[in-house]
CSV table of C-alpha atoms and ligand atoms in Angstrom, one decimal:
chain,number,residue,atom,x,y,z
A,33,UNK,CA,50.4,154.3,24.4
A,34,UNK,CA,47.2,152.5,23.4
A,35,UNK,CA,45.1,153.8,20.6
A,36,UNK,CA,42.0,156.0,21.3
A,37,UNK,CA,38.7,154.3,22.0
A,38,UNK,CA,37.1,152.6,19.0
A,39,UNK,CA,33.3,152.9,19.1
A,40,UNK,CA,31.5,149.6,19.6
A,41,UNK,CA,29.7,148.1,16.7
A,42,UNK,CA,27.5,145.1,16.3
A,43,UNK,CA,30.0,143.6,13.9
A,44,UNK,CA,32.3,141.4,16.1
A,45,UNK,CA,35.2,141.6,13.7
A,46,UNK,CA,35.4,145.3,14.0
A,47,UNK,CA,34.3,145.5,17.7
A,48,UNK,CA,36.9,147.2,19.9
A,49,UNK,CA,39.5,145.2,21.8
A,50,UNK,CA,39.9,146.9,25.1
A,51,UNK,CA,43.2,146.8,27.0
A,52,UNK,CA,41.2,145.9,30.0
A,53,UNK,CA,37.6,144.9,30.8
A,54,UNK,CA,36.6,145.6,34.3
A,55,UNK,CA,33.5,143.7,35.6
A,56,UNK,CA,31.8,145.6,38.3
A,57,UNK,CA,31.1,149.3,38.7
A,58,UNK,CA,31.4,149.2,42.5
A,59,UNK,CA,34.1,151.3,44.1
A,60,UNK,CA,36.9,148.7,43.5
A,61,UNK,CA,36.1,148.3,39.8
A,62,UNK,CA,35.8,152.1,39.3
A,63,UNK,CA,39.1,152.7,41.1
A,64,UNK,CA,40.9,150.1,39.0
A,65,UNK,CA,39.4,151.5,35.8
A,66,UNK,CA,40.1,155.1,36.8
A,67,UNK,CA,43.8,154.3,37.4
A,68,UNK,CA,44.1,152.3,34.2
A,69,UNK,CA,42.5,155.0,32.1
A,70,UNK,CA,44.7,157.7,33.7
A,71,UNK,CA,47.7,155.4,32.7
A,72,UNK,CA,46.6,155.5,29.1
A,73,UNK,CA,44.7,152.2,28.9
A,74,UNK,CA,41.6,151.8,26.9
A,75,UNK,CA,39.1,150.4,29.5
A,76,UNK,CA,35.5,149.4,29.6
A,77,UNK,CA,33.5,148.8,32.8
A,78,UNK,CA,30.6,146.3,32.7
A,79,UNK,CA,27.9,146.0,35.4
A,80,UNK,CA,24.7,144.1,35.6
A,81,UNK,CA,23.0,147.0,37.5
A,82,UNK,CA,21.4,150.1,36.0
A,83,UNK,CA,24.0,152.4,37.5
A,84,UNK,CA,27.3,152.7,39.3
A,85,UNK,CA,28.0,152.0,43.0
A,86,UNK,CA,27.4,148.4,43.8
A,87,UNK,CA,27.2,148.2,47.6
A,88,UNK,CA,27.6,152.0,47.9
A,89,UNK,CA,23.9,152.2,47.1
A,90,UNK,CA,21.4,155.1,47.4
A,91,UNK,CA,17.7,154.7,46.7
A,92,UNK,CA,15.5,157.6,45.7
A,93,UNK,CA,11.7,157.6,45.7
A,94,UNK,CA,10.6,160.3,43.3
A,95,UNK,CA,7.7,162.2,44.8
A,96,UNK,CA,8.1,165.8,43.6
A,97,UNK,CA,11.0,167.7,42.0
A,98,UNK,CA,10.5,170.6,44.5
A,99,UNK,CA,13.2,169.5,47.0
A,100,UNK,CA,12.7,172.7,49.0
A,101,UNK,CA,9.1,172.1,49.9
A,102,UNK,CA,8.9,169.7,52.9
A,103,UNK,CA,5.3,168.8,52.1
A,104,UNK,CA,6.6,167.3,48.8
A,105,UNK,CA,9.9,166.0,50.2
A,106,UNK,CA,11.8,163.4,48.3
A,107,UNK,CA,12.7,160.3,50.3
A,108,UNK,CA,16.3,159.1,49.9
A,109,UNK,CA,18.1,156.2,51.6
A,110,UNK,CA,21.6,155.0,51.8
A,111,UNK,CA,20.8,151.4,52.0
A,112,UNK,CA,24.2,149.7,51.7
A,113,UNK,CA,27.4,151.3,53.0
A,114,UNK,CA,26.6,154.2,55.3
A,115,UNK,CA,30.0,156.0,55.4
A,116,UNK,CA,33.6,155.6,54.5
A,117,UNK,CA,36.6,156.0,56.7
A,118,UNK,CA,40.1,156.5,55.4
A,119,UNK,CA,43.1,155.3,57.4
A,120,UNK,CA,45.9,155.0,54.8
A,121,UNK,CA,47.9,157.8,53.1
A,122,UNK,CA,47.3,156.1,49.7
A,123,UNK,CA,43.6,156.1,50.0
A,124,UNK,CA,43.7,159.6,51.5
A,125,UNK,CA,45.6,160.9,48.5
A,126,UNK,CA,43.1,159.4,46.1
A,127,UNK,CA,40.2,160.9,48.1
A,128,UNK,CA,41.8,164.3,48.1
A,129,UNK,CA,42.4,164.1,44.3
A,130,UNK,CA,38.8,163.0,43.6
A,131,UNK,CA,37.4,165.7,45.9
A,132,UNK,CA,39.5,168.4,44.2
A,133,UNK,CA,38.2,167.4,40.8
A,134,UNK,CA,34.5,166.7,41.6
A,135,UNK,CA,32.4,169.5,40.1
A,136,UNK,CA,29.8,170.0,42.9
A,137,UNK,CA,26.8,171.2,40.8
A,138,UNK,CA,27.0,168.1,38.6
A,139,UNK,CA,27.9,165.3,40.9
A,140,UNK,CA,27.7,166.5,44.5
A,141,UNK,CA,30.6,166.3,46.8
A,142,UNK,CA,32.1,164.2,49.6
A,143,UNK,CA,31.7,165.7,53.1
A,144,UNK,CA,32.2,164.6,56.6
A,145,UNK,CA,29.1,163.3,58.4
A,146,UNK,CA,30.7,163.4,61.8
A,147,UNK,CA,34.1,162.5,63.2
A,148,UNK,CA,33.3,161.8,66.8
A,149,UNK,CA,30.0,160.4,68.0
A,150,UNK,CA,29.0,160.7,71.6
A,151,UNK,CA,29.4,156.9,72.1
A,152,UNK,CA,32.9,156.8,70.6
A,153,UNK,CA,36.3,157.8,71.7
A,154,UNK,CA,38.3,157.8,68.4
A,155,UNK,CA,38.2,160.7,66.0
A,156,UNK,CA,37.8,159.5,62.4
A,157,UNK,CA,36.1,161.4,59.6
A,158,UNK,CA,33.1,159.5,58.3
A,159,UNK,CA,32.9,160.5,54.7
A,160,UNK,CA,29.5,160.6,52.9
A,161,UNK,CA,28.3,161.9,49.6
A,162,UNK,CA,26.1,164.9,49.5
A,163,UNK,CA,23.8,163.0,47.2
A,164,UNK,CA,24.1,159.7,49.1
A,165,UNK,CA,26.8,157.1,49.0
A,166,UNK,CA,26.6,156.8,45.2
A,167,UNK,CA,28.0,160.3,44.8
A,168,UNK,CA,31.6,159.1,44.4
A,169,UNK,CA,30.9,156.1,42.2
A,170,UNK,CA,28.7,158.2,39.9
A,171,UNK,CA,31.4,160.8,39.6
A,172,UNK,CA,34.1,158.2,38.7
A,173,UNK,CA,31.8,156.3,36.3
A,174,UNK,CA,31.0,159.5,34.4
A,175,UNK,CA,34.5,159.7,32.8
A,176,UNK,CA,34.7,156.0,32.0
A,177,UNK,CA,33.3,153.9,29.2
A,178,UNK,CA,30.6,152.0,30.9
A,179,UNK,CA,28.0,149.3,29.9
A,180,UNK,CA,25.2,149.0,32.5
A,181,UNK,CA,22.5,146.3,32.5
A,182,UNK,CA,25.3,144.0,31.3
A,183,UNK,CA,25.5,140.8,33.4
A,184,UNK,CA,28.5,138.8,32.4
A,185,UNK,CA,27.8,135.1,32.3
A,186,UNK,CA,30.8,133.6,30.6
A,187,UNK,CA,34.5,134.2,30.2
A,188,UNK,CA,35.9,132.9,26.9
A,189,UNK,CA,39.3,132.9,25.3
A,190,UNK,CA,40.2,133.5,21.7
A,191,UNK,CA,43.5,132.7,20.2
A,192,UNK,CA,44.5,135.7,18.2
A,193,UNK,CA,47.8,136.6,16.5
A,194,UNK,CA,49.8,134.2,18.7
A,195,UNK,CA,48.2,135.7,21.8
A,196,UNK,CA,45.1,135.1,23.8
A,197,UNK,CA,42.2,137.5,23.9
A,198,UNK,CA,39.5,137.4,26.5
A,199,UNK,CA,35.9,137.4,25.4
A,200,UNK,CA,33.2,138.2,27.9
A,201,UNK,CA,29.6,137.2,27.1
A,202,UNK,CA,26.6,139.0,28.7
A,203,UNK,CA,23.3,137.3,29.4
A,204,UNK,CA,21.8,138.9,26.3
A,205,UNK,CA,24.5,137.5,24.1
A,206,UNK,CA,26.6,140.7,23.7
A,207,UNK,CA,30.3,140.1,23.6
A,208,UNK,CA,33.2,142.2,24.8
A,209,UNK,CA,36.8,141.6,24.0
A,210,UNK,CA,39.8,142.6,26.0
A,211,UNK,CA,43.4,141.8,26.6
A,212,UNK,CA,43.1,141.7,30.4
A,213,UNK,CA,40.1,141.3,32.8
A,214,UNK,CA,39.6,142.5,36.4
A,215,UNK,CA,36.6,140.9,38.1
A,216,UNK,CA,35.3,142.9,41.1
A,217,UNK,CA,32.0,141.3,42.1
A,218,UNK,CA,31.8,139.7,45.6
A,219,UNK,CA,34.1,136.7,45.5
A,220,UNK,CA,31.4,133.9,45.7
A,221,UNK,CA,29.8,135.4,42.5
A,222,UNK,CA,33.2,135.5,40.8
A,223,UNK,CA,33.7,131.8,41.7
A,224,UNK,CA,30.4,130.9,40.1
A,225,UNK,CA,31.4,132.8,36.9
A,226,UNK,CA,34.8,131.2,36.7
A,227,UNK,CA,33.3,127.7,37.3
A,228,UNK,CA,30.8,128.3,34.6
A,229,UNK,CA,33.7,129.2,32.3
A,230,UNK,CA,35.9,126.2,33.2
A,231,UNK,CA,35.8,124.7,29.7
A,232,UNK,CA,37.5,127.7,28.2
A,233,UNK,CA,39.8,128.4,31.1
A,234,UNK,CA,41.3,124.9,30.7
A,235,UNK,CA,42.9,126.3,27.5
A,236,UNK,CA,45.2,128.4,29.8
A,237,UNK,CA,46.7,125.2,31.1
A,238,UNK,CA,49.3,125.8,33.9
A,239,UNK,CA,49.0,129.6,33.4
A,240,UNK,CA,45.7,129.3,35.4
A,241,UNK,CA,46.6,129.7,39.2
A,242,UNK,CA,44.5,126.8,40.6
A,243,UNK,CA,45.9,127.3,44.1
A,244,UNK,CA,44.7,130.9,44.2
A,245,UNK,CA,41.4,129.9,42.9
A,246,UNK,CA,40.9,127.3,45.6
A,247,UNK,CA,41.9,129.9,48.3
A,248,UNK,CA,39.3,132.3,46.9
A,249,UNK,CA,36.6,129.8,47.7
A,250,UNK,CA,37.0,130.3,51.4
A,251,UNK,CA,36.2,134.0,51.3
A,252,UNK,CA,32.8,134.5,52.8
A,253,UNK,CA,30.4,137.4,53.4
A,254,UNK,CA,27.7,138.1,55.9
A,255,UNK,CA,24.2,138.8,54.6
A,256,UNK,CA,22.4,141.9,55.6
A,257,UNK,CA,18.6,142.5,55.6
A,258,UNK,CA,17.9,146.2,55.2
A,259,UNK,CA,14.6,147.9,55.7
A,260,UNK,CA,14.1,151.4,54.3
A,261,UNK,CA,11.3,153.2,56.1
A,262,UNK,CA,9.7,156.6,55.5
A,263,UNK,CA,8.3,158.4,58.6
A,264,UNK,CA,5.7,161.1,58.9
A,265,UNK,CA,7.8,163.0,61.5
A,266,UNK,CA,11.4,163.1,62.7
A,267,UNK,CA,12.9,160.0,64.3
A,268,UNK,CA,14.2,159.8,67.9
A,269,UNK,CA,17.7,158.8,66.7
A,270,UNK,CA,20.1,161.1,68.5
A,271,UNK,CA,22.5,163.4,66.5
A,272,UNK,CA,24.4,163.0,64.3
A,273,UNK,CA,21.8,160.5,63.1
A,274,UNK,CA,22.8,156.9,63.8
A,275,UNK,CA,22.7,154.2,66.4
A,276,UNK,CA,25.2,151.3,66.1
A,277,UNK,CA,24.6,148.1,68.0
A,278,UNK,CA,28.0,146.7,69.0
A,279,UNK,CA,28.8,143.2,68.0
A,280,UNK,CA,29.0,141.1,71.2
A,281,UNK,CA,28.1,137.5,72.1
A,282,UNK,CA,25.0,138.7,74.0
A,283,UNK,CA,23.7,140.8,71.1
A,284,UNK,CA,24.8,138.4,68.2
A,285,UNK,CA,21.2,137.2,67.6
A,286,UNK,CA,19.5,140.5,68.2
A,287,UNK,CA,17.8,141.8,65.0
A,288,UNK,CA,19.4,145.3,64.7
A,289,UNK,CA,23.0,146.1,63.8
A,290,UNK,CA,22.5,149.7,62.7
A,291,UNK,CA,19.9,152.5,62.5
A,292,UNK,CA,20.6,155.5,60.3
A,293,UNK,CA,18.7,158.7,59.9
A,294,UNK,CA,19.0,159.9,56.3
A,295,UNK,CA,17.3,163.2,57.1
A,296,UNK,CA,19.8,164.1,59.8
A,297,UNK,CA,22.6,162.9,57.5
A,298,UNK,CA,21.5,165.6,55.0
A,299,UNK,CA,20.8,163.4,52.0
A,300,UNK,CA,17.0,163.2,52.3
A,301,UNK,CA,14.5,166.0,52.5
A,302,UNK,CA,11.9,163.5,53.8
A,303,UNK,CA,12.2,161.7,57.2
A,304,UNK,CA,13.7,158.4,56.2
A,305,UNK,CA,15.6,155.8,58.2
A,306,UNK,CA,17.7,152.8,57.2
A,307,UNK,CA,17.5,149.7,59.4
A,308,UNK,CA,20.3,147.1,59.0
A,309,UNK,CA,19.8,143.6,60.4
A,310,UNK,CA,22.7,142.0,62.3
A,311,UNK,CA,24.7,139.4,60.5
A,312,UNK,CA,23.5,136.4,62.5
A,313,UNK,CA,19.9,137.5,62.5
A,314,UNK,CA,20.0,138.3,58.8
A,315,UNK,CA,21.4,134.8,58.1
A,316,UNK,CA,18.5,133.2,60.1
A,317,UNK,CA,15.8,135.3,58.4
A,318,UNK,CA,17.3,135.8,54.9
A,319,UNK,CA,14.6,133.8,53.1
A,320,UNK,CA,11.7,134.8,55.4
A,321,UNK,CA,8.7,136.7,54.1
A,322,UNK,CA,9.1,140.4,53.7
A,323,UNK,CA,6.3,141.2,56.2
A,324,UNK,CA,8.0,139.1,58.9
A,325,UNK,CA,11.4,140.7,58.4
A,326,UNK,CA,10.0,144.2,58.2
A,327,UNK,CA,7.8,143.6,61.3
A,328,UNK,CA,10.8,142.4,63.4
A,329,UNK,CA,13.2,145.1,62.4
A,330,UNK,CA,10.6,147.9,62.8
A,331,UNK,CA,9.6,146.6,66.3
A,332,UNK,CA,13.3,146.3,67.3
A,333,UNK,CA,13.8,150.0,66.2
A,334,UNK,CA,10.5,151.2,67.8
A,335,UNK,CA,12.1,153.3,70.6
A,336,UNK,CA,13.9,155.3,67.9
A,337,UNK,CA,11.0,155.6,65.5
A,338,UNK,CA,8.6,157.0,68.0
A,339,UNK,CA,6.2,154.1,67.5
A,340,UNK,CA,4.5,151.6,69.8
A,341,UNK,CA,3.8,148.0,69.1
A,342,UNK,CA,0.1,148.8,68.3
A,343,UNK,CA,0.6,152.2,66.6
A,344,UNK,CA,2.7,152.2,63.5
A,345,UNK,CA,1.0,155.2,62.0
A,346,UNK,CA,4.3,157.2,62.0
A,347,UNK,CA,5.7,154.7,59.4
A,348,UNK,CA,4.4,155.8,56.0
A,349,UNK,CA,6.0,153.1,53.9
A,350,UNK,CA,8.8,150.4,53.9
A,351,UNK,CA,10.9,148.6,51.4
A,352,UNK,CA,13.1,145.6,52.0
A,353,UNK,CA,16.6,145.0,50.5
A,354,UNK,CA,18.3,141.6,50.9
A,355,UNK,CA,22.1,141.9,50.6
A,356,UNK,CA,23.3,138.3,50.2
A,357,UNK,CA,26.9,139.6,50.3
A,358,UNK,CA,27.2,142.6,52.5
A,359,UNK,CA,30.6,142.6,54.3
A,360,UNK,CA,33.4,140.1,54.2
A,361,UNK,CA,33.2,137.8,57.2
A,362,UNK,CA,36.2,135.6,56.7
A,363,UNK,CA,38.9,137.1,58.9
A,364,UNK,CA,41.9,135.5,57.1
A,365,UNK,CA,40.8,136.7,53.7
A,366,UNK,CA,43.5,139.4,53.5
A,367,UNK,CA,46.3,137.1,54.8
A,368,UNK,CA,45.6,134.6,51.9
A,369,UNK,CA,46.1,137.5,49.5
A,370,UNK,CA,48.7,139.8,50.9
A,371,UNK,CA,48.9,141.9,47.7
A,372,UNK,CA,45.2,142.8,48.3
A,373,UNK,CA,44.0,141.3,45.0
A,374,UNK,CA,44.2,137.9,43.3
A,375,UNK,CA,46.0,137.0,40.0
A,376,UNK,CA,44.5,133.9,38.4
A,377,UNK,CA,46.4,134.4,35.2
A,378,UNK,CA,49.3,136.7,34.4
A,379,UNK,CA,49.3,136.4,30.6
A,380,UNK,CA,46.6,137.1,29.5
A,381,UNK,CA,45.8,139.0,32.7
A,382,UNK,CA,42.9,137.7,34.8
A,383,UNK,CA,42.8,139.5,38.1
A,384,UNK,CA,40.3,139.8,40.9
A,385,UNK,CA,39.8,142.7,43.2
A,386,UNK,CA,37.4,144.0,45.8
A,387,UNK,CA,36.8,144.1,49.5
A,388,UNK,CA,37.0,140.3,49.6
A,389,UNK,CA,40.8,140.6,49.2
A,390,UNK,CA,41.3,143.5,51.6
A,391,UNK,CA,38.7,143.7,54.3
A,392,UNK,CA,35.1,144.7,54.9
A,393,UNK,CA,35.4,148.4,54.2
A,394,UNK,CA,35.1,150.8,51.2
A,395,UNK,CA,38.7,151.8,51.8
A,396,UNK,CA,39.9,148.2,51.4
A,397,UNK,CA,37.9,147.9,48.2
A,398,UNK,CA,39.5,151.1,46.8
A,399,UNK,CA,43.0,149.9,47.7
A,400,UNK,CA,42.3,146.5,46.2
A,401,UNK,CA,41.2,148.0,42.9
A,402,UNK,CA,44.1,150.3,42.8
A,403,UNK,CA,46.7,147.5,43.6
A,404,UNK,CA,45.2,145.3,40.8
A,405,UNK,CA,45.4,148.2,38.3
A,406,UNK,CA,49.0,149.0,39.3
A,407,UNK,CA,49.9,145.3,38.9
A,408,UNK,CA,48.6,145.5,35.4
A,409,UNK,CA,50.3,148.8,34.4
A,410,UNK,CA,53.6,147.8,36.0
A,411,UNK,CA,53.8,144.7,33.7
A,412,UNK,CA,53.2,147.1,30.8
A,413,UNK,CA,51.3,144.4,28.9
A,414,UNK,CA,49.3,146.6,26.5
A,415,UNK,CA,48.6,146.6,23.7
A,416,UNK,CA,49.8,143.5,22.0
A,417,UNK,CA,46.8,143.3,19.7
A,418,UNK,CA,45.1,146.1,17.8
A,419,UNK,CA,42.5,145.7,15.1
B,205,FAD,C1,24.5,146.8,54.2
B,205,FAD,C2,26.0,147.2,54.1
B,205,FAD,C3,26.6,148.1,54.9
B,205,FAD,C4,27.9,148.5,54.8
B,205,FAD,N1,28.5,149.4,55.6
B,205,FAD,C5,29.7,149.9,55.3
B,205,FAD,C6,30.2,151.1,56.0
B,205,FAD,O1,29.5,151.7,56.7
B,205,FAD,N2,31.5,151.5,55.7
B,205,FAD,C7,32.3,150.8,54.8
B,205,FAD,O2,33.4,151.2,54.6
B,205,FAD,N3,31.8,149.7,54.1
B,205,FAD,C8,30.5,149.3,54.3
B,205,FAD,N4,30.0,148.2,53.6
B,205,FAD,C9,30.9,147.5,52.7
B,205,FAD,C10,31.2,148.3,51.4
B,205,FAD,O3,30.0,148.7,50.8
B,205,FAD,C11,32.0,147.3,50.5
B,205,FAD,O4,33.1,146.9,51.1
B,205,FAD,C12,32.4,148.0,49.2
B,205,FAD,O5,31.4,148.8,48.7
B,205,FAD,C13,32.7,146.9,48.2
B,205,FAD,O6,33.0,147.4,46.9
B,205,FAD,P1,33.4,146.5,45.7
B,205,FAD,O7,33.6,147.3,44.5
B,205,FAD,O8,34.4,145.5,46.1
B,205,FAD,O9,32.1,145.5,45.5
B,205,FAD,P2,30.6,145.9,45.0
B,205,FAD,O10,30.2,147.2,45.5
B,205,FAD,O11,29.7,144.8,45.4
B,205,FAD,O12,30.7,146.0,43.4
B,205,FAD,C14,30.6,144.8,42.6
B,205,FAD,C15,29.8,145.2,41.4
B,205,FAD,O13,29.8,144.0,40.5
B,205,FAD,C16,28.5,143.9,39.8
B,205,FAD,N5,28.4,142.5,39.4
B,205,FAD,C17,28.3,141.4,40.1
B,205,FAD,N6,28.2,140.3,39.3
B,205,FAD,C18,28.2,140.8,38.0
B,205,FAD,C19,28.2,140.2,36.7
B,205,FAD,N7,28.1,138.8,36.6
B,205,FAD,N8,28.3,140.9,35.6
B,205,FAD,C20,28.4,142.3,35.7
B,205,FAD,N9,28.4,142.9,36.9
B,205,FAD,C21,28.4,142.2,38.1
B,205,FAD,C22,27.5,144.4,40.9
B,205,FAD,O14,26.3,144.8,40.3
B,205,FAD,C23,28.3,145.5,41.6
B,205,FAD,O15,28.0,146.7,41.1
B,205,FAD,C24,28.7,147.9,53.7
B,205,FAD,C25,28.1,147.0,52.9
B,205,FAD,C26,26.7,146.7,53.0
B,205,FAD,C27,26.1,145.8,52.0
């Protein structure tokens, strides 16, 4: 069993050596860290953002703490993933375990938004968080050692007691040491980080899996332009609160892919809607001006927002979110990595996990993080080094 956590100090010589450093507090990184910690590993999770969730993202506009008073309603938007579906027994078991342990008053809960929409013929529970899609990530992060606002810019290697030790450097110079690393950011971002660290990774010699690294480079993501709008009255979006525009050759270049009503979903006490641009349209307009993007998406959604081309008075405010990496687009990503994650080095462990290795869904990201963590615990590699 590893030793208990050693508090971090500024003195590098006495700074803790983690059994594993997980980069990314999205759902894959949190699932991996949760499993490792439950297996007795000493883990730290590092994320460049201010909080947990990654693409399970919820935005809140603080207006008034009096949630019950609709005049002072608090606008909330799920602006990344909208819901989670679970199709495998492994993910279902994890979900059941998390739900059973989630103390509602502190973190919120997971609940089903709907399981059969009028336009659909397949029953499948769409899980959402009662406090938005960040509900689950926030709950998982709360019991882990986390370092937010920590953007990792370099992976280094130290030779230590006849073994290698990873040393991750953040953009403000802070360093974190660990015996294994799991990187969980979108794959193109991981490729940039690894390429920036090539000089040090050369020290691994043939232990670095160049073939896997080259395969990773073909994993691509669709962008998604998202507009978050606040309305003065309810939207025309039919119950249960969404309109999905099916992907077809005729609609590929149409602006809208999805319209979600956060008020009907039950996460916002104000009338807010989330508008997601389609992959092709988002690609074409990714660098366009905010006013242009917002105008086009709002106009495309006009019938559901109860507005006309010349009367936008129902729209109180808008914000734009540009997701450069939203959902994995390369269909063969999972066939290149049948284990659902990627091992770039066995000893010391350098693994990659996330939806890039499993498919464009939260469930795939969960399974990827879990598989990577199980691969580490099964080799029982900890802890060679303790200071
Ligand atoms: C608009 C949109 C709609 C979607 N809709 C759905 C849906 O309805 N249902 C569904 O199942 N899935 C949906 N998805 C996909 C789903 O959100 C993802 O598959 C899943 O959340 C990916 O989780 P992850 O942990 O692999 O990656 P992420 O959530 O991206 O987590 C990676 C983390 O790494 C951090 N990071 C990146 N670089 C660094 C660095 N250098 N240093 C430190 N930290 C770093 C990031 O801040 C981030 O928190 C959607 C995604 C988007 C964007």
